[in-house]
PDB file of C-alpha atoms in Angstrom:
ATOM      1  CA  MET W 211      -0.636   1.568  22.097  1.00  0.00           C
ATOM      2  CA  ILE W 212      -2.852   1.113  19.040  1.00  0.00           C
ATOM      3  CA  ARG W 213      -0.073   2.260  16.741  1.00  0.00           C
ATOM      4  CA  ARG W 214       2.471   0.017  18.482  1.00  0.00           C
ATOM      5  CA  ARG W 215       0.239  -3.051  17.994  1.00  0.00           C
ATOM      6  CA  THR W 216      -0.222  -2.127  14.346  1.00  0.00           C
ATOM      7  CA  ILE W 217       3.516  -1.762  13.762  1.00  0.00           C
ATOM      8  CA  LEU W 218       4.253  -5.039  15.541  1.00  0.00           C
ATOM      9  CA  ALA W 219       1.603  -6.834  13.513  1.00  0.00           C
ATOM     10  CA  ALA W 220       3.012  -5.418  10.315  1.00  0.00           C
ATOM     11  CA  SER W 221       6.540  -6.481  11.278  1.00  0.00           C
ATOM     12  CA  ALA W 222       5.409  -9.984  12.161  1.00  0.00           C
ATOM     13  CA  ALA W 223       3.581 -10.333   8.869  1.00  0.00           C
ATOM     14  CA  THR W 224       6.658  -9.189   6.950  1.00  0.00           C
ATOM     15  CA  LEU W 225       8.931 -11.690   8.703  1.00  0.00           C
ATOM     16  CA  ALA W 226       6.416 -14.488   8.203  1.00  0.00           C
ATOM     17  CA  MET W 227       6.149 -14.134   4.450  1.00  0.00           C
ATOM     18  CA  PRO W 228       8.399 -16.213   2.148  1.00  0.00           C
ATOM     19  CA  ALA W 229      11.831 -14.829   1.319  1.00  0.00           C
ATOM     20  CA  HIS W 230      11.092 -14.647  -2.410  1.00  0.00           C
ATOM     21  CA  VAL W 231       8.092 -12.389  -1.693  1.00  0.00           C
ATOM     22  CA  ARG W 232      10.079 -10.151   0.649  1.00  0.00           C
ATOM     23  CA  GLY W 233      12.567  -9.561  -2.136  1.00  0.00           C
ATOM     24  CA  GLN W 234      10.004  -8.337  -4.657  1.00  0.00           C
ATOM     25  CA  GLY W 235      10.367  -4.611  -3.996  1.00  0.00           C
ATOM     26  CA  ALA W 236       8.832  -3.901  -0.601  1.00  0.00           C
ATOM     27  CA  VAL W 237       6.839  -0.652  -0.458  1.00  0.00           C
ATOM     28  CA  ASN W 238       6.825   1.369   2.770  1.00  0.00           C
ATOM     29  CA  ILE W 239       4.554   4.400   3.098  1.00  0.00           C
ATOM     30  CA  ARG W 240       4.010   6.661   6.091  1.00  0.00           C
ATOM     31  CA  MET W 241       0.457   7.903   6.627  1.00  0.00           C
ATOM     32  CA  ALA W 242       0.087  11.044   8.737  1.00  0.00           C
ATOM     33  CA  HIS W 243      -2.732  12.915  10.405  1.00  0.00           C
ATOM     34  CA  SER W 244      -3.290  15.455  13.187  1.00  0.00           C
ATOM     35  CA  LEU W 245      -6.021  13.538  15.032  1.00  0.00           C
ATOM     36  CA  SER W 246      -6.325  11.359  18.125  1.00  0.00           C
ATOM     37  CA  THR W 247      -6.348   7.562  18.052  1.00  0.00           C
ATOM     38  CA  THR W 248     -10.010   7.406  19.149  1.00  0.00           C
ATOM     39  CA  GLU W 249     -11.396   9.034  15.996  1.00  0.00           C
ATOM     40  CA  PRO W 250     -13.079   7.299  13.046  1.00  0.00           C
ATOM     41  CA  ALA W 251     -10.519   8.744  10.620  1.00  0.00           C
ATOM     42  CA  HIS W 252      -7.660   7.121  12.532  1.00  0.00           C
ATOM     43  CA  LEU W 253      -9.468   3.810  12.865  1.00  0.00           C
ATOM     44  CA  ALA W 254     -10.180   3.854   9.127  1.00  0.00           C
ATOM     45  CA  ALA W 255      -6.493   4.506   8.428  1.00  0.00           C
ATOM     46  CA  LEU W 256      -5.574   1.453  10.517  1.00  0.00           C
ATOM     47  CA  PHE W 257      -8.233  -0.570   8.669  1.00  0.00           C
ATOM     48  CA  PHE W 258      -6.685   0.498   5.349  1.00  0.00           C
ATOM     49  CA  ALA W 259      -3.136  -0.304   6.500  1.00  0.00           C
ATOM     50  CA  LYS W 260      -4.138  -3.756   7.752  1.00  0.00           C
ATOM     51  CA  ASN W 261      -5.957  -4.674   4.547  1.00  0.00           C
ATOM     52  CA  VAL W 262      -3.106  -3.462   2.328  1.00  0.00           C
ATOM     53  CA  LEU W 263      -0.600  -5.472   4.360  1.00  0.00           C
ATOM     54  CA  GLU W 264      -2.680  -8.641   4.189  1.00  0.00           C
ATOM     55  CA  ARG W 265      -3.596  -8.413   0.508  1.00  0.00           C
ATOM     56  CA  SER W 266       0.023  -7.727  -0.485  1.00  0.00           C
ATOM     57  CA  ASN W 267       1.351 -10.604   1.655  1.00  0.00           C
ATOM     58  CA  GLY W 268       3.398  -8.065   3.564  1.00  0.00           C
ATOM     59  CA  ARG W 269       4.909  -6.441   0.498  1.00  0.00           C
ATOM     60  CA  VAL W 270       3.196  -3.076   1.054  1.00  0.00           C
ATOM     61  CA  ARG W 271       3.312  -1.576   4.543  1.00  0.00           C
ATOM     62  CA  ILE W 272       1.428   1.540   5.623  1.00  0.00           C
ATOM     63  CA  GLU W 273       2.576   2.925   8.981  1.00  0.00           C
ATOM     64  CA  VAL W 274       0.096   5.358  10.555  1.00  0.00           C
ATOM     65  CA  PHE W 275       1.407   8.391  12.482  1.00  0.00           C
ATOM     66  CA  PRO W 276      -1.369  10.199  14.442  1.00  0.00           C
ATOM     67  CA  GLY W 277      -1.267  13.443  16.387  1.00  0.00           C
ATOM     68  CA  GLU W 278       0.917  15.553  14.056  1.00  0.00           C
ATOM     69  CA  GLN W 279       3.917  13.284  14.627  1.00  0.00           C
ATOM     70  CA  LEU W 280       5.131  14.069  11.110  1.00  0.00           C
ATOM     71  CA  GLY W 281       4.157  17.742  11.297  1.00  0.00           C
ATOM     72  CA  SER W 282       1.075  19.864  10.723  1.00  0.00           C
ATOM     73  CA  GLY W 283      -1.367  19.031   7.957  1.00  0.00           C
ATOM     74  CA  LYS W 284      -0.008  21.833   5.756  1.00  0.00           C
ATOM     75  CA  ASP W 285       3.570  20.689   6.359  1.00  0.00           C
ATOM     76  CA  VAL W 286       2.740  17.095   5.436  1.00  0.00           C
ATOM     77  CA  ASN W 287       1.027  18.215   2.232  1.00  0.00           C
ATOM     78  CA  GLU W 288       4.188  20.093   1.302  1.00  0.00           C
ATOM     79  CA  MET W 289       6.234  16.950   2.038  1.00  0.00           C
ATOM     80  CA  ILE W 290       3.957  14.999  -0.277  1.00  0.00           C
ATOM     81  CA  ARG W 291       4.223  17.551  -3.037  1.00  0.00           C
ATOM     82  CA  SER W 292       8.015  17.499  -2.764  1.00  0.00           C
ATOM     83  CA  GLY W 293       7.991  13.741  -3.475  1.00  0.00           C
ATOM     84  CA  ALA W 294       8.127  12.050  -0.063  1.00  0.00           C
ATOM     85  CA  ASN W 295       6.530   8.596   0.187  1.00  0.00           C
ATOM     86  CA  VAL W 296       3.950   9.933   2.621  1.00  0.00           C
ATOM     87  CA  MET W 297       0.141   9.979   2.674  1.00  0.00           C
ATOM     88  CA  ASN W 298      -1.973  12.437   4.626  1.00  0.00           C
ATOM     89  CA  VAL W 299      -5.469  12.523   6.086  1.00  0.00           C
ATOM     90  CA  THR W 300      -6.477  15.976   4.881  1.00  0.00           C
ATOM     91  CA  ASP W 301      -9.384  17.711   3.155  1.00  0.00           C
ATOM     92  CA  PHE W 302     -10.166  19.643   0.009  1.00  0.00           C
ATOM     93  CA  GLY W 303      -9.825  22.925   1.877  1.00  0.00           C
ATOM     94  CA  TYR W 304      -6.118  22.272   2.298  1.00  0.00           C
ATOM     95  CA  LEU W 305      -5.751  21.008  -1.285  1.00  0.00           C
ATOM     96  CA  ALA W 306      -7.125  24.413  -2.351  1.00  0.00           C
ATOM     97  CA  ASP W 307      -3.622  25.743  -1.589  1.00  0.00           C
ATOM     98  CA  PHE W 308      -2.594  23.961  -4.800  1.00  0.00           C
ATOM     99  CA  VAL W 309      -5.848  23.803  -6.826  1.00  0.00           C
ATOM    100  CA  PRO W 310      -8.049  26.700  -5.674  1.00  0.00           C
ATOM    101  CA  ASP W 311     -11.352  25.264  -6.985  1.00  0.00           C
ATOM    102  CA  ALA W 312     -10.982  22.264  -4.636  1.00  0.00           C
ATOM    103  CA  GLY W 313     -11.844  24.515  -1.700  1.00  0.00           C
ATOM    104  CA  ILE W 314     -15.507  24.766  -2.611  1.00  0.00           C
ATOM    105  CA  ILE W 315     -16.086  21.162  -1.499  1.00  0.00           C
ATOM    106  CA  ASN W 316     -15.405  22.468   2.005  1.00  0.00           C
ATOM    107  CA  GLY W 317     -17.861  25.353   1.666  1.00  0.00           C
ATOM    108  CA  PRO W 318     -20.372  26.251   4.416  1.00  0.00           C
ATOM    109  CA  TYR W 319     -23.797  24.655   4.129  1.00  0.00           C
ATOM    110  CA  LEU W 320     -22.969  23.343   0.652  1.00  0.00           C
ATOM    111  CA  VAL W 321     -24.934  20.180   1.521  1.00  0.00           C
ATOM    112  CA  GLN W 322     -27.086  19.107   4.445  1.00  0.00           C
ATOM    113  CA  ARG W 323     -26.039  15.429   4.431  1.00  0.00           C
ATOM    114  CA  HIS W 324     -22.847  13.693   3.444  1.00  0.00           C
ATOM    115  CA  ASP W 325     -24.558  11.367   0.953  1.00  0.00           C
ATOM    116  CA  GLN W 326     -25.487  14.396  -1.154  1.00  0.00           C
ATOM    117  CA  PHE W 327     -21.832  14.666  -2.184  1.00  0.00           C
ATOM    118  CA  ALA W 328     -22.222  11.501  -4.295  1.00  0.00           C
ATOM    119  CA  LYS W 329     -23.560  13.494  -7.257  1.00  0.00           C
ATOM    120  CA  LEU W 330     -20.614  15.849  -7.112  1.00  0.00           C
ATOM    121  CA  PHE W 331     -17.967  13.123  -6.957  1.00  0.00           C
ATOM    122  CA  ALA W 332     -19.605  11.325  -9.897  1.00  0.00           C
ATOM    123  CA  SER W 333     -19.701  14.453 -12.076  1.00  0.00           C
ATOM    124  CA  ASP W 334     -17.525  15.515 -15.003  1.00  0.00           C
ATOM    125  CA  TRP W 335     -16.696  18.627 -12.992  1.00  0.00           C
ATOM    126  CA  TYR W 336     -15.087  16.491 -10.283  1.00  0.00           C
ATOM    127  CA  LYS W 337     -13.227  14.354 -12.840  1.00  0.00           C
ATOM    128  CA  ASP W 338     -11.664  17.529 -14.204  1.00  0.00           C
ATOM    129  CA  LEU W 339     -10.840  18.699 -10.676  1.00  0.00           C
ATOM    130  CA  ASP W 340      -9.152  15.370  -9.944  1.00  0.00           C
ATOM    131  CA  ARG W 341      -7.101  15.722 -13.142  1.00  0.00           C
ATOM    132  CA  ARG W 342      -5.921  19.163 -12.015  1.00  0.00           C
ATOM    133  CA  ILE W 343      -5.098  17.826  -8.545  1.00  0.00           C
ATOM    134  CA  GLN W 344      -2.918  15.171 -10.178  1.00  0.00           C
ATOM    135  CA  GLN W 345      -1.212  17.816 -12.307  1.00  0.00           C
ATOM    136  CA  SER W 346      -0.444  19.763  -9.127  1.00  0.00           C
ATOM    137  CA  GLY W 347       1.452  16.759  -7.734  1.00  0.00           C
ATOM    138  CA  PHE W 348      -1.105  14.790  -5.730  1.00  0.00           C
ATOM    139  CA  ARG W 349      -2.893  11.491  -6.316  1.00  0.00           C
ATOM    140  CA  LEU W 350      -5.954  10.890  -4.168  1.00  0.00           C
ATOM    141  CA  ILE W 351      -5.911   7.336  -2.835  1.00  0.00           C
ATOM    142  CA  MET W 352      -9.282   8.081  -1.244  1.00  0.00           C
ATOM    143  CA  ALA W 353     -11.570  11.085  -1.601  1.00  0.00           C
ATOM    144  CA  GLY W 354     -14.747  12.219   0.105  1.00  0.00           C
ATOM    145  CA  ALA W 355     -15.088  10.040   3.205  1.00  0.00           C
ATOM    146  CA  PHE W 356     -17.403  11.485   5.857  1.00  0.00           C
ATOM    147  CA  PHE W 357     -15.499  13.182   8.654  1.00  0.00           C
ATOM    148  CA  GLY W 358     -18.547  14.525  10.453  1.00  0.00           C
ATOM    149  CA  ALA W 359     -20.623  17.679  10.764  1.00  0.00           C
ATOM    150  CA  ARG W 360     -18.509  20.410  12.352  1.00  0.00           C
ATOM    151  CA  HIS W 361     -19.944  22.150  15.425  1.00  0.00           C
ATOM    152  CA  VAL W 362     -18.919  25.012  17.724  1.00  0.00           C
ATOM    153  CA  ILE W 363     -17.719  24.455  21.292  1.00  0.00           C
ATOM    154  CA  ALA W 364     -17.705  27.440  23.664  1.00  0.00           C
ATOM    155  CA  ASP W 365     -18.793  28.642  27.109  1.00  0.00           C
ATOM    156  CA  LYS W 366     -22.244  29.644  25.878  1.00  0.00           C
ATOM    157  CA  PRO W 367     -24.836  28.467  23.353  1.00  0.00           C
ATOM    158  CA  VAL W 368     -24.443  29.614  19.748  1.00  0.00           C
ATOM    159  CA  ARG W 369     -27.941  29.505  18.268  1.00  0.00           C
ATOM    160  CA  THR W 370     -27.718  32.405  15.804  1.00  0.00           C
ATOM    161  CA  PRO W 371     -24.963  34.421  14.111  1.00  0.00           C
ATOM    162  CA  ALA W 372     -25.576  37.136  16.695  1.00  0.00           C
ATOM    163  CA  ASP W 373     -24.369  34.722  19.397  1.00  0.00           C
ATOM    164  CA  ILE W 374     -20.992  34.261  17.737  1.00  0.00           C
ATOM    165  CA  ALA W 375     -20.495  37.874  16.637  1.00  0.00           C
ATOM    166  CA  GLY W 376     -17.191  39.184  17.947  1.00  0.00           C
ATOM    167  CA  MET W 377     -16.227  35.819  19.432  1.00  0.00           C
ATOM    168  CA  THR W 378     -12.624  34.695  18.920  1.00  0.00           C
ATOM    169  CA  VAL W 379     -12.860  31.262  17.298  1.00  0.00           C
ATOM    170  CA  ARG W 380     -10.001  28.900  16.627  1.00  0.00           C
ATOM    171  CA  VAL W 381      -9.876  27.764  13.016  1.00  0.00           C
ATOM    172  CA  PRO W 382      -7.222  25.831  11.082  1.00  0.00           C
ATOM    173  CA  PRO W 383      -4.868  27.764   8.772  1.00  0.00           C
ATOM    174  CA  ASN W 384      -7.279  27.445   5.875  1.00  0.00           C
ATOM    175  CA  THR W 385      -8.901  30.256   3.897  1.00  0.00           C
ATOM    176  CA  MET W 386     -12.377  28.684   3.722  1.00  0.00           C
ATOM    177  CA  TRP W 387     -12.586  28.510   7.523  1.00  0.00           C
ATOM    178  CA  LEU W 388     -11.377  32.073   7.895  1.00  0.00           C
ATOM    179  CA  GLU W 389     -13.888  33.466   5.412  1.00  0.00           C
ATOM    180  CA  THR W 390     -16.767  31.393   6.787  1.00  0.00           C
ATOM    181  CA  PHE W 391     -16.318  32.615  10.344  1.00  0.00           C
ATOM    182  CA  LYS W 392     -15.718  36.196   9.233  1.00  0.00           C
ATOM    183  CA  ALA W 393     -19.065  35.995   7.427  1.00  0.00           C
ATOM    184  CA  MET W 394     -20.686  34.810  10.664  1.00  0.00           C
ATOM    185  CA  GLY W 395     -19.319  37.895  12.403  1.00  0.00           C
ATOM    186  CA  ALA W 396     -16.751  36.024  14.492  1.00  0.00           C
ATOM    187  CA  ARG W 397     -13.039  36.744  14.813  1.00  0.00           C
ATOM    188  CA  PRO W 398     -11.319  33.621  13.443  1.00  0.00           C
ATOM    189  CA  THR W 399      -7.815  32.904  14.711  1.00  0.00           C
ATOM    190  CA  THR W 400      -5.544  30.214  13.262  1.00  0.00           C
ATOM    191  CA  VAL W 401      -4.107  27.756  15.777  1.00  0.00           C
ATOM    192  CA  GLN W 402      -2.633  24.315  15.089  1.00  0.00           C
ATOM    193  CA  TRP W 403      -4.927  21.526  16.258  1.00  0.00           C
ATOM    194  CA  SER W 404      -2.349  20.197  18.725  1.00  0.00           C
ATOM    195  CA  GLU W 405      -2.397  23.600  20.466  1.00  0.00           C
ATOM    196  CA  VAL W 406      -6.172  24.138  20.638  1.00  0.00           C
ATOM    197  CA  TYR W 407      -6.667  22.749  24.166  1.00  0.00           C
ATOM    198  CA  ASN W 408      -4.136  25.199  25.610  1.00  0.00           C
ATOM    199  CA  ALA W 409      -5.449  28.068  23.492  1.00  0.00           C
ATOM    200  CA  LEU W 410      -8.947  27.530  24.921  1.00  0.00           C
ATOM    201  CA  SER W 411      -7.834  26.987  28.502  1.00  0.00           C
ATOM    202  CA  GLN W 412      -5.576  30.078  28.471  1.00  0.00           C
ATOM    203  CA  GLY W 413      -8.190  32.317  26.853  1.00  0.00           C
ATOM    204  CA  VAL W 414      -6.262  32.837  23.616  1.00  0.00           C
ATOM    205  CA  VAL W 415      -9.507  31.882  21.848  1.00  0.00           C
ATOM    206  CA  GLN W 416     -13.060  31.682  23.181  1.00  0.00           C
ATOM    207  CA  ALA W 417     -14.332  28.872  20.985  1.00  0.00           C
ATOM    208  CA  ALA W 418     -13.326  26.157  18.568  1.00  0.00           C
ATOM    209  CA  GLU W 419     -15.082  23.971  16.019  1.00  0.00           C
ATOM    210  CA  ALA W 420     -14.762  20.375  14.850  1.00  0.00           C
ATOM    211  CA  PRO W 421     -16.785  17.174  14.474  1.00  0.00           C
ATOM    212  CA  TYR W 422     -17.800  15.316  17.628  1.00  0.00           C
ATOM    213  CA  GLY W 423     -14.982  12.789  17.283  1.00  0.00           C
ATOM    214  CA  SER W 424     -12.277  15.445  17.124  1.00  0.00           C
ATOM    215  CA  LEU W 425     -13.779  17.515  19.943  1.00  0.00           C
ATOM    216  CA  TRP W 426     -13.765  14.413  22.122  1.00  0.00           C
ATOM    217  CA  GLY W 427     -10.347  13.215  21.008  1.00  0.00           C
ATOM    218  CA  ALA W 428      -8.801  16.583  21.884  1.00  0.00           C
ATOM    219  CA  ARG W 429     -10.685  16.648  25.235  1.00  0.00           C
ATOM    220  CA  LEU W 430     -11.976  20.154  24.549  1.00  0.00           C
ATOM    221  CA  HIS W 431     -15.039  19.470  26.705  1.00  0.00           C
ATOM    222  CA  GLU W 432     -12.700  19.698  29.690  1.00  0.00           C
ATOM    223  CA  VAL W 433     -12.291  23.451  29.128  1.00  0.00           C
ATOM    224  CA  LYS W 434     -15.503  24.408  27.289  1.00  0.00           C
ATOM    225  CA  LYS W 435     -18.826  22.798  28.152  1.00  0.00           C
ATOM    226  CA  VAL W 436     -21.329  23.902  25.475  1.00  0.00           C
ATOM    227  CA  ILE W 437     -21.450  22.309  22.012  1.00  0.00           C
ATOM    228  CA  SER W 438     -23.788  24.019  19.546  1.00  0.00           C
ATOM    229  CA  THR W 439     -24.748  21.909  16.534  1.00  0.00           C
ATOM    230  CA  THR W 440     -24.123  24.542  13.872  1.00  0.00           C
ATOM    231  CA  ALA W 441     -23.105  21.901  11.299  1.00  0.00           C
ATOM    232  CA  HIS W 442     -21.465  24.706   9.303  1.00  0.00           C
ATOM    233  CA  PHE W 443     -19.381  22.229   7.315  1.00  0.00           C
ATOM    234  CA  ILE W 444     -20.357  18.685   6.363  1.00  0.00           C
ATOM    235  CA  ALA W 445     -16.745  17.661   6.397  1.00  0.00           C
ATOM    236  CA  THR W 446     -15.005  15.113   4.224  1.00  0.00           C
ATOM    237  CA  THR W 447     -11.442  13.855   4.171  1.00  0.00           C
ATOM    238  CA  THR W 448      -9.134  12.669   1.447  1.00  0.00           C
ATOM    239  CA  TRP W 449      -5.841  10.722   1.382  1.00  0.00           C
ATOM    240  CA  PRO W 450      -3.280  12.235  -1.018  1.00  0.00           C
ATOM    241  CA  ILE W 451       0.061  10.768  -1.990  1.00  0.00           C
ATOM    242  CA  ASN W 452       2.683  12.203  -4.348  1.00  0.00           C
ATOM    243  CA  ASN W 453       1.479  11.596  -7.909  1.00  0.00           C
ATOM    244  CA  GLY W 454       4.945  10.940  -9.316  1.00  0.00           C
ATOM    245  CA  TYR W 455       5.730   8.450  -6.558  1.00  0.00           C
ATOM    246  CA  PHE W 456       2.380   6.739  -7.130  1.00  0.00           C
ATOM    247  CA  ASN W 457       2.985   6.462 -10.881  1.00  0.00           C
ATOM    248  CA  ARG W 458       6.378   4.798 -10.276  1.00  0.00           C
ATOM    249  CA  LEU W 459       4.827   2.058  -8.144  1.00  0.00           C
ATOM    250  CA  PRO W 460       4.110  -1.297  -9.790  1.00  0.00           C
ATOM    251  CA  LYS W 461       0.703  -1.408 -11.443  1.00  0.00           C
ATOM    252  CA  ASP W 462      -0.607  -4.046  -9.046  1.00  0.00           C
ATOM    253  CA  VAL W 463       0.397  -1.897  -6.057  1.00  0.00           C
ATOM    254  CA  GLN W 464      -1.343   1.141  -7.550  1.00  0.00           C
ATOM    255  CA  GLU W 465      -4.531  -0.866  -8.023  1.00  0.00           C
ATOM    256  CA  LEU W 466      -4.262  -2.285  -4.515  1.00  0.00           C
ATOM    257  CA  LEU W 467      -3.911   1.155  -2.920  1.00  0.00           C
ATOM    258  CA  LEU W 468      -6.857   2.585  -4.851  1.00  0.00           C
ATOM    259  CA  GLU W 469      -9.113  -0.408  -4.169  1.00  0.00           C
ATOM    260  CA  GLU W 470      -8.325  -0.514  -0.459  1.00  0.00           C
ATOM    261  CA  GLY W 471      -8.403   3.269  -0.256  1.00  0.00           C
ATOM    262  CA  ALA W 472     -12.014   3.225  -1.470  1.00  0.00           C
ATOM    263  CA  LYS W 473     -12.856   0.585   1.150  1.00  0.00           C
ATOM    264  CA  GLY W 474     -11.076   2.631   3.806  1.00  0.00           C
ATOM    265  CA  GLY W 475     -13.166   5.664   2.893  1.00  0.00           C
ATOM    266  CA  GLU W 476     -16.351   3.623   3.186  1.00  0.00           C
ATOM    267  CA  GLU W 477     -15.194   2.381   6.578  1.00  0.00           C
ATOM    268  CA  GLN W 478     -14.523   5.921   7.795  1.00  0.00           C
ATOM    269  CA  THR W 479     -18.005   7.003   6.698  1.00  0.00           C
ATOM    270  CA  ARG W 480     -19.539   3.979   8.426  1.00  0.00           C
ATOM    271  CA  LEU W 481     -17.629   4.608  11.643  1.00  0.00           C
ATOM    272  CA  THR W 482     -18.401   8.341  11.662  1.00  0.00           C
ATOM    273  CA  ASN W 483     -22.118   7.623  11.406  1.00  0.00           C
ATOM    274  CA  ALA W 484     -22.042   4.670  13.815  1.00  0.00           C
ATOM    275  CA  MET W 485     -20.089   6.475  16.540  1.00  0.00           C
ATOM    276  CA  GLU W 486     -21.991   9.778  16.590  1.00  0.00           C
ATOM    277  CA  GLU W 487     -24.547   8.832  19.237  1.00  0.00           C
ATOM    278  CA  ASP W 488     -21.818   7.313  21.385  1.00  0.00           C
ATOM    279  CA  PHE W 489     -19.822  10.549  21.281  1.00  0.00           C
ATOM    280  CA  ILE W 490     -22.939  12.538  22.206  1.00  0.00           C
ATOM    281  CA  ALA W 491     -23.511  10.222  25.178  1.00  0.00           C
ATOM    282  CA  ARG W 492     -19.884  10.618  26.257  1.00  0.00           C
ATOM    283  CA  PHE W 493     -20.137  14.408  26.167  1.00  0.00           C
ATOM    284  CA  LYS W 494     -23.342  14.405  28.214  1.00  0.00           C
ATOM    285  CA  GLY W 495     -21.798  11.973  30.684  1.00  0.00           C
ATOM    286  CA  ALA W 496     -18.861  14.328  31.070  1.00  0.00           C
ATOM    287  CA  GLY W 497     -21.145  17.255  31.876  1.00  0.00           C
ATOM    288  CA  ALA W 498     -21.219  18.959  28.483  1.00  0.00           C
ATOM    289  CA  THR W 499     -24.406  20.445  27.016  1.00  0.00           C
ATOM    290  CA  ILE W 500     -25.446  19.753  23.416  1.00  0.00           C
ATOM    291  CA  VAL W 501     -27.466  22.655  21.956  1.00  0.00           C
ATOM    292  CA  THR W 502     -29.680  21.477  19.097  1.00  0.00           C
ATOM    293  CA  ASP W 503     -32.112  24.383  18.583  1.00  0.00           C
ATOM    294  CA  VAL W 504     -29.714  26.213  16.258  1.00  0.00           C
ATOM    295  CA  ASP W 505     -31.086  28.497  13.532  1.00  0.00           C
ATOM    296  CA  LEU W 506     -29.296  26.792  10.630  1.00  0.00           C
ATOM    297  CA  ALA W 507     -31.143  28.887   8.049  1.00  0.00           C
ATOM    298  CA  ALA W 508     -29.782  32.068   9.634  1.00  0.00           C
ATOM    299  CA  PHE W 509     -26.244  30.699   9.557  1.00  0.00           C
ATOM    300  CA  GLN W 510     -26.663  29.613   5.951  1.00  0.00           C
ATOM    301  CA  ARG W 511     -27.781  33.108   4.942  1.00  0.00           C
ATOM    302  CA  ALA W 512     -24.955  34.699   6.911  1.00  0.00           C
ATOM    303  CA  THR W 513     -22.232  32.593   5.289  1.00  0.00           C
ATOM    304  CA  VAL W 514     -23.245  33.093   1.635  1.00  0.00           C
ATOM    305  CA  PRO W 515     -20.687  35.951   1.260  1.00  0.00           C
ATOM    306  CA  ALA W 516     -17.872  33.493   2.031  1.00  0.00           C
ATOM    307  CA  TYR W 517     -18.311  32.092  -1.476  1.00  0.00           C
ATOM    308  CA  SER W 518     -17.400  35.489  -2.950  1.00  0.00           C
ATOM    309  CA  ALA W 519     -14.039  35.680  -1.205  1.00  0.00           C
ATOM    310  CA  PHE W 520     -12.027  33.549  -3.636  1.00  0.00           C
ATOM    311  CA  PRO W 521     -10.857  35.522  -6.695  1.00  0.00           C
ATOM    312  CA  ARG W 522      -8.780  32.581  -7.942  1.00  0.00           C
ATOM    313  CA  TRP W 523     -11.828  30.328  -8.325  1.00  0.00           C
ATOM    314  CA  THR W 524     -13.190  29.574 -11.773  1.00  0.00           C
ATOM    315  CA  PRO W 525     -15.957  32.116 -12.498  1.00  0.00           C
ATOM    316  CA  ASN W 526     -19.429  31.034 -11.283  1.00  0.00           C
ATOM    317  CA  LEU W 527     -17.944  28.035  -9.474  1.00  0.00           C
ATOM    318  CA  HIS W 528     -20.479  28.106  -6.631  1.00  0.00           C
ATOM    319  CA  GLN W 529     -23.381  28.195  -9.069  1.00  0.00           C
ATOM    320  CA  THR W 530     -21.876  25.333 -11.112  1.00  0.00           C
ATOM    321  CA  VAL W 531     -21.414  23.095  -8.100  1.00  0.00           C
ATOM    322  CA  SER W 532     -24.834  23.985  -6.680  1.00  0.00           C
ATOM    323  CA  ARG W 533     -26.487  22.983  -9.970  1.00  0.00           C
ATOM    324  CA  ILE W 534     -24.731  19.603  -9.911  1.00  0.00           C
ATOM    325  CA  LEU W 535     -25.828  18.970  -6.338  1.00  0.00           C
ATOM    326  CA  ALA W 536     -29.424  19.980  -7.134  1.00  0.00           C
ATOM    327  CA  SER W 537     -29.679  17.865 -10.303  1.00  0.00           C
TER     328      SER W 537
END
């Protein structure tokens, strides 16, 4: 329903604008993600689409497709790289398929709070990373918005690595997730997000992990009732588009997308922070238990080996990034 209202509003705005504006090279971009329509990331995408439409007088239309309607996150990234006029709500872990060093931004316990990433994104190291991402075929319309701390949902509390040892945990098809949960002692299994509910309910996996908003949006509390606040990733998202397609757009459209993309990222961060307590209250109201006495230091120690599992990274990458964050 939300998407239908957005599309109708966009269509009405296009019809209402003057004919001479409609003729000035309309730009239509599809924006995909795998999430539900209740999540901050989706609401921020709608916010971005609305602002772009209004500021361009209807010339630039962003149509948002939630719930893997255009395919899995990996599939959409491949579509983007091949030149399709598509954007994606993804993360640096997935972009590591194309620029390996990008994956470290998704590393376990790299930061304790999202605002600590500011130093990294302002650094010369990140500027070079962004240049390499562009060379690989992607332009980031937005980078680094807060997606939420990722927690484990299961049948039992997970307070220490010993509690998750041997547990089959659903993770996305992403090397950083696989290595992180192997380091914890779990048995990570890749399952598409749209299939996680069934995988949990049928016993294919024993646990899953995601931020509060995604856990709620996928209704995973209906099949597993214990959420342990492991906060193993302080997750961010980014919005890539094909770099060649972006560079062929008129200069004013490029500037518009980047300016509104930055505002959209700020809105996602605001919403993620603002909605956290509400999601916690919803889970408790639905009978779920939130476990907060988690030994984060033990998990941090356990996951250090994950940073040694990437032979294609630039040498000493973890140390370089850690120094920037500590400066």
